[in-house]
Amino acid sequence: MAIDIVTKEDLQLFRAELIKEIKLLVNPNTQTKKWLKSPEVRELLGISPGTLQNLRINGTLKFTRVGSIIYYAMSDIQKVLDKNEVDNSNGRGL
């Protein structure tokens, strides 16, 4: 019987892949769309209109305006989420 050693890095990689797959299952439509409107972004992130406006104003989240409609690139939203990811492996929490 062969013994496989699982490292901490293996577990972190598995965690990242698992989270990505869960996000696809929970929100399959947003993962295939390149551009999202404000209501879709608010629902995806679970934030209020004011919070989304603050993210635009302070430059945290890029946007494109066409007429009166504001669009957000899914790739930019993912970058913001990745940038603000919390590593809780030290057990300290938020």
Short mmCIF file of C-alpha atoms in Angstrom, two decimals:
data_model
loop_
_atom_site.label_atom_id
_atom_site.label_comp_id
_atom_site.label_asym_id
_atom_site.label_seq_id
_atom_site.Cartn_x
_atom_site.Cartn_y
_atom_site.Cartn_z
CA MET A 1 0.00 0.00 0.00
CA ALA A 2 1.45 3.35 -1.10
CA ILE A 3 1.38 6.32 1.23
CA ASP A 4 0.72 9.78 -0.18
CA ILE A 5 1.86 12.81 1.76
CA VAL A 6 -0.47 15.80 1.65
CA THR A 7 1.26 19.12 2.23
CA LYS A 8 -0.19 22.40 3.39
CA GLU A 9 0.31 23.77 -0.12
CA ASP A 10 -1.68 20.84 -1.54
CA LEU A 11 -4.55 21.65 0.80
CA GLN A 12 -4.45 25.36 -0.09
CA LEU A 13 -4.54 24.53 -3.79
CA PHE A 14 -7.44 22.16 -3.23
CA ARG A 15 -9.26 24.86 -1.24
CA ALA A 16 -8.83 27.42 -4.03
CA GLU A 17 -10.07 24.97 -6.67
CA LEU A 18 -13.02 23.96 -4.50
CA ILE A 19 -14.06 27.58 -3.91
CA LYS A 20 -13.84 28.28 -7.64
CA GLU A 21 -16.06 25.29 -8.42
CA ILE A 22 -18.58 26.27 -5.73
CA LYS A 23 -18.77 29.80 -7.14
CA LEU A 24 -19.54 28.33 -10.56
CA LEU A 25 -22.33 26.23 -9.08
CA VAL A 26 -23.84 29.07 -7.06
CA ASN A 27 -23.69 31.75 -9.76
CA PRO A 28 -23.31 30.04 -13.15
CA ASN A 29 -24.72 33.00 -15.13
CA THR A 30 -22.29 35.59 -13.77
CA GLN A 31 -19.26 33.44 -14.56
CA THR A 32 -20.12 33.31 -18.27
CA LYS A 33 -20.98 37.00 -18.62
CA LYS A 34 -18.15 39.38 -19.34
CA TRP A 35 -20.02 42.51 -18.20
CA LEU A 36 -22.43 42.90 -15.28
CA LYS A 37 -24.85 45.70 -14.47
CA SER A 38 -24.99 47.32 -11.04
CA PRO A 39 -27.89 45.19 -9.67
CA GLU A 40 -26.06 42.00 -10.68
CA VAL A 41 -22.86 43.15 -8.97
CA ARG A 42 -24.74 44.13 -5.80
CA GLU A 43 -26.42 40.73 -5.68
CA LEU A 44 -23.18 38.87 -6.41
CA LEU A 45 -21.26 40.68 -3.67
CA GLY A 46 -24.18 41.12 -1.28
CA ILE A 47 -23.68 44.87 -0.97
CA SER A 48 -25.90 47.94 -0.98
CA PRO A 49 -26.11 50.54 -3.76
CA GLY A 50 -24.18 52.98 -1.55
CA THR A 51 -21.35 50.51 -0.99
CA LEU A 52 -21.10 49.86 -4.72
CA GLN A 53 -20.99 53.61 -5.32
CA ASN A 54 -18.18 53.94 -2.77
CA LEU A 55 -16.22 51.18 -4.53
CA ARG A 56 -16.54 53.19 -7.76
CA ILE A 57 -15.68 56.54 -6.19
CA ASN A 58 -12.57 55.36 -4.34
CA GLY A 59 -11.32 53.48 -7.41
CA THR A 60 -11.56 50.00 -5.90
CA LEU A 61 -13.80 48.75 -8.70
CA LYS A 62 -13.44 49.91 -12.30
CA PHE A 63 -16.56 50.58 -14.33
CA THR A 64 -17.77 51.62 -17.76
CA ARG A 65 -20.74 53.91 -18.32
CA VAL A 66 -22.85 53.67 -21.46
CA GLY A 67 -25.55 56.28 -21.27
CA SER A 68 -27.07 55.93 -17.82
CA ILE A 69 -26.13 52.26 -17.38
CA ILE A 70 -22.98 51.32 -15.48
CA TYR A 71 -21.20 48.09 -16.39
CA TYR A 72 -18.52 46.21 -14.47
CA ALA A 73 -16.13 43.68 -15.99
CA MET A 74 -16.37 40.29 -14.27
CA SER A 75 -12.58 40.08 -14.45
CA ASP A 76 -12.26 43.33 -12.45
CA ILE A 77 -14.69 42.04 -9.82
CA GLN A 78 -12.65 38.84 -9.53
CA LYS A 79 -9.43 40.88 -9.16
CA VAL A 80 -10.96 42.87 -6.28
CA LEU A 81 -12.10 39.66 -4.59
CA ASP A 82 -8.69 38.04 -5.02
CA LYS A 83 -6.87 41.14 -3.78
CA ASN A 84 -8.97 41.26 -0.62
CA GLU A 85 -8.87 37.53 0.09
CA VAL A 86 -8.14 36.80 3.75
CA ASP A 87 -5.66 34.05 4.66
CA ASN A 88 -7.05 32.62 7.87
CA SER A 89 -4.52 29.80 8.17
CA ASN A 90 -2.97 31.47 11.23
CA GLY A 91 -6.28 31.17 13.10
CA ARG A 92 -6.59 34.87 13.85
CA GLY A 93 -9.72 35.50 11.80
CA LEU A 94 -10.94 38.95 10.91
#
